[in-house]
């Protein structure tokens, strides 16, 4: 079982996903963690919130457009999937 929690920026998806994962005892994976990891690896600017948001959105769009399956597998791996079998995914 993979449960996805999505929405616009600052819509509360992280809070909901964290609460749900804690409540049902499932691991949590976040798309933003993988996007930020790639951005840092590339040395991209992650300074002020507006620059950070713009950078991360551009990297995320590129990752999804380039190889969405690989990107999703890396996100799920954060939570130990497929061994974890059930995962909450935020992003």
mmCIF file of C-alpha atoms in Angstrom:
data_model
loop_
_atom_site.group_PDB
_atom_site.id
_atom_site.type_symbol
_atom_site.label_atom_id
_atom_site.label_comp_id
_atom_site.label_asym_id
_atom_site.label_seq_id
_atom_site.Cartn_x
_atom_site.Cartn_y
_atom_site.Cartn_z
ATOM 1 C CA UNK A 1 0.000 0.000 0.000
ATOM 2 C CA UNK A 2 1.367 3.411 -0.980
ATOM 3 C CA UNK A 3 -0.620 6.414 0.237
ATOM 4 C CA UNK A 4 0.177 9.727 -1.436
ATOM 5 C CA UNK A 5 -0.466 13.141 0.101
ATOM 6 C CA UNK A 6 -0.226 15.971 -2.418
ATOM 7 C CA UNK A 7 -1.173 19.595 -2.769
ATOM 8 C CA UNK A 8 0.074 23.087 -3.458
ATOM 9 C CA UNK A 9 3.029 24.619 -1.622
ATOM 10 C CA UNK A 10 2.200 25.454 1.985
ATOM 11 C CA UNK A 11 -1.138 23.608 1.857
ATOM 12 C CA UNK A 12 -0.397 21.410 4.893
ATOM 13 C CA UNK A 13 0.584 18.204 3.124
ATOM 14 C CA UNK A 14 3.707 17.689 5.253
ATOM 15 C CA UNK A 15 1.747 18.085 8.490
ATOM 16 C CA UNK A 16 -0.948 15.694 7.299
ATOM 17 C CA UNK A 17 1.546 13.127 5.996
ATOM 18 C CA UNK A 18 3.596 13.217 9.216
ATOM 19 C CA UNK A 19 0.475 12.845 11.378
ATOM 20 C CA UNK A 20 -0.889 10.023 9.220
ATOM 21 C CA UNK A 21 2.419 8.140 9.190
ATOM 22 C CA UNK A 22 2.702 8.450 12.975
ATOM 23 C CA UNK A 23 -0.918 7.452 13.514
ATOM 24 C CA UNK A 24 -0.793 4.296 11.391
ATOM 25 C CA UNK A 25 2.874 3.480 12.068
ATOM 26 C CA UNK A 26 4.114 3.604 8.484
ATOM 27 C CA UNK A 27 7.376 5.030 7.131
ATOM 28 C CA UNK A 28 7.256 8.416 5.408
ATOM 29 C CA UNK A 29 8.950 9.370 2.143
ATOM 30 C CA UNK A 30 9.091 12.933 0.789
ATOM 31 C CA UNK A 31 9.533 14.026 -2.809
ATOM 32 C CA UNK A 32 11.114 17.244 -1.523
ATOM 33 C CA UNK A 33 13.964 15.341 0.161
ATOM 34 C CA UNK A 34 15.036 13.762 -3.115
ATOM 35 C CA UNK A 35 14.665 17.019 -5.039
ATOM 36 C CA UNK A 36 16.707 18.884 -2.425
ATOM 37 C CA UNK A 37 19.360 16.139 -2.411
ATOM 38 C CA UNK A 38 19.778 16.480 -6.182
ATOM 39 C CA UNK A 39 19.860 20.294 -5.983
ATOM 40 C CA UNK A 40 22.580 20.188 -3.296
ATOM 41 C CA UNK A 41 24.535 17.599 -5.273
ATOM 42 C CA UNK A 42 24.469 19.993 -8.239
ATOM 43 C CA UNK A 43 25.512 22.960 -6.092
ATOM 44 C CA UNK A 44 22.364 24.931 -6.899
ATOM 45 C CA UNK A 45 21.293 27.956 -4.818
ATOM 46 C CA UNK A 46 19.029 27.137 -1.864
ATOM 47 C CA UNK A 47 19.247 30.464 -0.039
ATOM 48 C CA UNK A 48 16.258 32.746 0.555
ATOM 49 C CA UNK A 49 12.805 31.087 0.450
ATOM 50 C CA UNK A 50 11.840 32.517 -2.952
ATOM 51 C CA UNK A 51 15.122 31.370 -4.556
ATOM 52 C CA UNK A 52 14.902 27.993 -2.813
ATOM 53 C CA UNK A 53 11.318 27.402 -3.982
ATOM 54 C CA UNK A 54 12.141 28.380 -7.574
ATOM 55 C CA UNK A 55 15.240 26.170 -7.639
ATOM 56 C CA UNK A 56 13.503 23.154 -6.138
ATOM 57 C CA UNK A 57 10.487 23.467 -8.417
ATOM 58 C CA UNK A 58 12.746 23.578 -11.490
ATOM 59 C CA UNK A 59 14.767 20.562 -10.337
ATOM 60 C CA UNK A 60 11.607 18.617 -9.468
ATOM 61 C CA UNK A 61 10.053 19.312 -12.859
ATOM 62 C CA UNK A 62 13.260 18.193 -14.564
ATOM 63 C CA UNK A 63 13.452 14.967 -12.539
ATOM 64 C CA UNK A 64 9.846 14.055 -13.268
ATOM 65 C CA UNK A 65 10.142 14.903 -16.972
ATOM 66 C CA UNK A 66 13.443 13.050 -17.365
ATOM 67 C CA UNK A 67 12.829 9.694 -15.699
ATOM 68 C CA UNK A 68 9.746 9.682 -13.472
ATOM 69 C CA UNK A 69 9.988 6.001 -12.590
ATOM 70 C CA UNK A 70 13.560 6.293 -11.348
ATOM 71 C CA UNK A 71 12.714 9.453 -9.414
ATOM 72 C CA UNK A 72 9.726 7.795 -7.722
ATOM 73 C CA UNK A 73 11.772 4.709 -6.860
ATOM 74 C CA UNK A 74 14.430 6.892 -5.171
ATOM 75 C CA UNK A 75 11.713 8.685 -3.190
ATOM 76 C CA UNK A 76 10.149 5.389 -2.087
ATOM 77 C CA UNK A 77 13.581 4.025 -1.138
ATOM 78 C CA UNK A 78 13.785 6.723 1.574
ATOM 79 C CA UNK A 79 11.117 4.769 3.443
ATOM 80 C CA UNK A 80 12.673 1.370 2.826
ATOM 81 C CA UNK A 81 10.322 0.364 0.011
ATOM 82 C CA UNK A 82 9.762 -2.287 -1.307
ATOM 83 C CA UNK A 83 10.755 -4.076 1.895
ATOM 84 C CA UNK A 84 8.538 -1.743 3.942
ATOM 85 C CA UNK A 85 5.627 -2.782 1.678
ATOM 86 C CA UNK A 86 3.399 0.093 2.891
ATOM 87 C CA UNK A 87 4.531 3.716 2.779
ATOM 88 C CA UNK A 88 3.143 7.241 3.155
ATOM 89 C CA UNK A 89 4.480 9.564 0.439
ATOM 90 C CA UNK A 90 4.346 13.354 0.719
ATOM 91 C CA UNK A 91 4.899 15.693 -2.166
#
